[in-house]
C-alpha atoms as one frame of an Amber mdcrd trajectory, in Angstrom:
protein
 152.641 124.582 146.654 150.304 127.543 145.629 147.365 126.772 142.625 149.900
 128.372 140.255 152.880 126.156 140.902 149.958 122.857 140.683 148.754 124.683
 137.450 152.270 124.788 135.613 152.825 120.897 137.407 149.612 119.503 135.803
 148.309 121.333 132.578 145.041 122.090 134.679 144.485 125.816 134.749 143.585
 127.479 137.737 140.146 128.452 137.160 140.074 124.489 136.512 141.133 123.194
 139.464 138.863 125.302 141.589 135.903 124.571 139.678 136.538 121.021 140.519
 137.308 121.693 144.082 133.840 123.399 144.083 131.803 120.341 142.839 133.478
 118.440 145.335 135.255 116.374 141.990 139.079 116.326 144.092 139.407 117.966
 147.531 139.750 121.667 148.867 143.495 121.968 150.139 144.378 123.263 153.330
 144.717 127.142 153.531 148.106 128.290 154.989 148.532 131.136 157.444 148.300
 133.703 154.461 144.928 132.303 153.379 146.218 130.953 149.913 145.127 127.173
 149.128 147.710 125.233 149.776 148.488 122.344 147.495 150.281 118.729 148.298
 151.720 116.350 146.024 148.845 114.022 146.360 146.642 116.958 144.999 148.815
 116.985 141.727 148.747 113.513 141.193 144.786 113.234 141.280 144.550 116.485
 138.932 146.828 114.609 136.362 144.394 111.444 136.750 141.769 113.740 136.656
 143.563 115.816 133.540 144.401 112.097 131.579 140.675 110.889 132.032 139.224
 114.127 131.090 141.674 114.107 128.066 139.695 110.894 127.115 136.994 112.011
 127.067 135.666 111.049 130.240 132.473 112.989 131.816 133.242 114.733 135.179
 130.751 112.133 136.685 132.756 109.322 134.828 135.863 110.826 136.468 134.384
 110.899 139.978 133.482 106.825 139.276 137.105 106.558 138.440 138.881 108.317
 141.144 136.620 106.240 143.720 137.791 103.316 141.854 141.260 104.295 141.739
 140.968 105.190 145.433 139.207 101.645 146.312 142.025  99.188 146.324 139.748
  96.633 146.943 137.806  97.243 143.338 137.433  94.622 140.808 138.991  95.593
 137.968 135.951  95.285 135.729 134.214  97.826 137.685 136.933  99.936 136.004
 136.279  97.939 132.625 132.913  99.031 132.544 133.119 102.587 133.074 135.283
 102.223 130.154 133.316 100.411 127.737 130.605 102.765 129.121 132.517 105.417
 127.926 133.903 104.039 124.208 130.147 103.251 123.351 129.138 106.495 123.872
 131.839 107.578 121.511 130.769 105.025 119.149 127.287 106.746 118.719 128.899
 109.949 118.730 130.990 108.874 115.783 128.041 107.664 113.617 126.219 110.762
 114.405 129.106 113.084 113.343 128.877 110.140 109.921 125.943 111.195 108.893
 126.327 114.899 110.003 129.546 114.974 107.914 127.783 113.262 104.984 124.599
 115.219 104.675 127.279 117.997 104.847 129.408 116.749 102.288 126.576 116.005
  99.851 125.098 119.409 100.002 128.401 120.935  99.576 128.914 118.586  96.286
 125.400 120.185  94.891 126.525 123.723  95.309 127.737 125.243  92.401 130.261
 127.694  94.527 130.081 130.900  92.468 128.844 133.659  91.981 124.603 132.574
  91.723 122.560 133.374  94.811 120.847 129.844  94.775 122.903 127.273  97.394
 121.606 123.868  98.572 123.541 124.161 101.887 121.245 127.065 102.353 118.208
 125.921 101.080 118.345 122.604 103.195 119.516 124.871 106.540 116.268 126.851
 105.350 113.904 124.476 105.237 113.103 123.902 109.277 114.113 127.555 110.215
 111.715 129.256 111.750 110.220 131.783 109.917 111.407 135.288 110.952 108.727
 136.858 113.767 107.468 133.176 114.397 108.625 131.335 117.764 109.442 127.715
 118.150 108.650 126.271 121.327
């Protein structure tokens, strides 16, 4: 089946699926006669791993330890675990930063009056470490 076909079959656009054939993420199909890529049912089942994990949230180098673990039938299963927990941990420090992001947010938005006065907090705090204009930060 042609990139199109695996495309519509797996949610991954094309430009996608190349881009991982190019960093070596899944394999480069076989090229028929007419020089178009040419894609085999094993192909669309790794994209749809591929598509799931990424859906997670998974890194493409946490979805390259996956597929060789998913490829390995001899892995132990907490190999698998601990990509995982890997993984939920990083989204647990993501969460508390976007906490605090959202609440520094939220209390500057509570101090701004909202009309029609020029003064604003949200500015004035966003202000505060910009560089000034014609100086460079390095």
């Amino acid at each position: 089946m042609n990139i199109g076909e695996v495309a519509e079959r797996t949610g991954v656009p094309p430009k996608t699926i190349r881009y991982y054939e190019e960093i070596d993420l899944i394999p480069s199909p076989a090229r028929g006669a007419n020089g178009y890529r040419s894609y085999t049912d094993e192909a669309v089942h790794t994209l749809r791993f591929v598509a799931a994990a990424r859906n997670l949230g998974f890194t493409v180098e946490q979805c390259r330890a996956l597929l060789a673990l998913y490829r390995d039938k001899d892995r132990a299963s907490a190999d698998v675990k601990r990509v995982a927990n890997e993984h939920i941990a990083a989204i647990d420090r993501k969460m508390e930063e976007l906490g605090a992001m959202r609440k520094v947010l939220a209390t500057l938005a509570r101090r701004c009056h909202g009309d029609d006065r020029p003064d604003c907090p949200i500015i004035d705090e966003l202000s505060r470490d910009a560089p000034r204009r014609g100086a460079r930060r390095d």
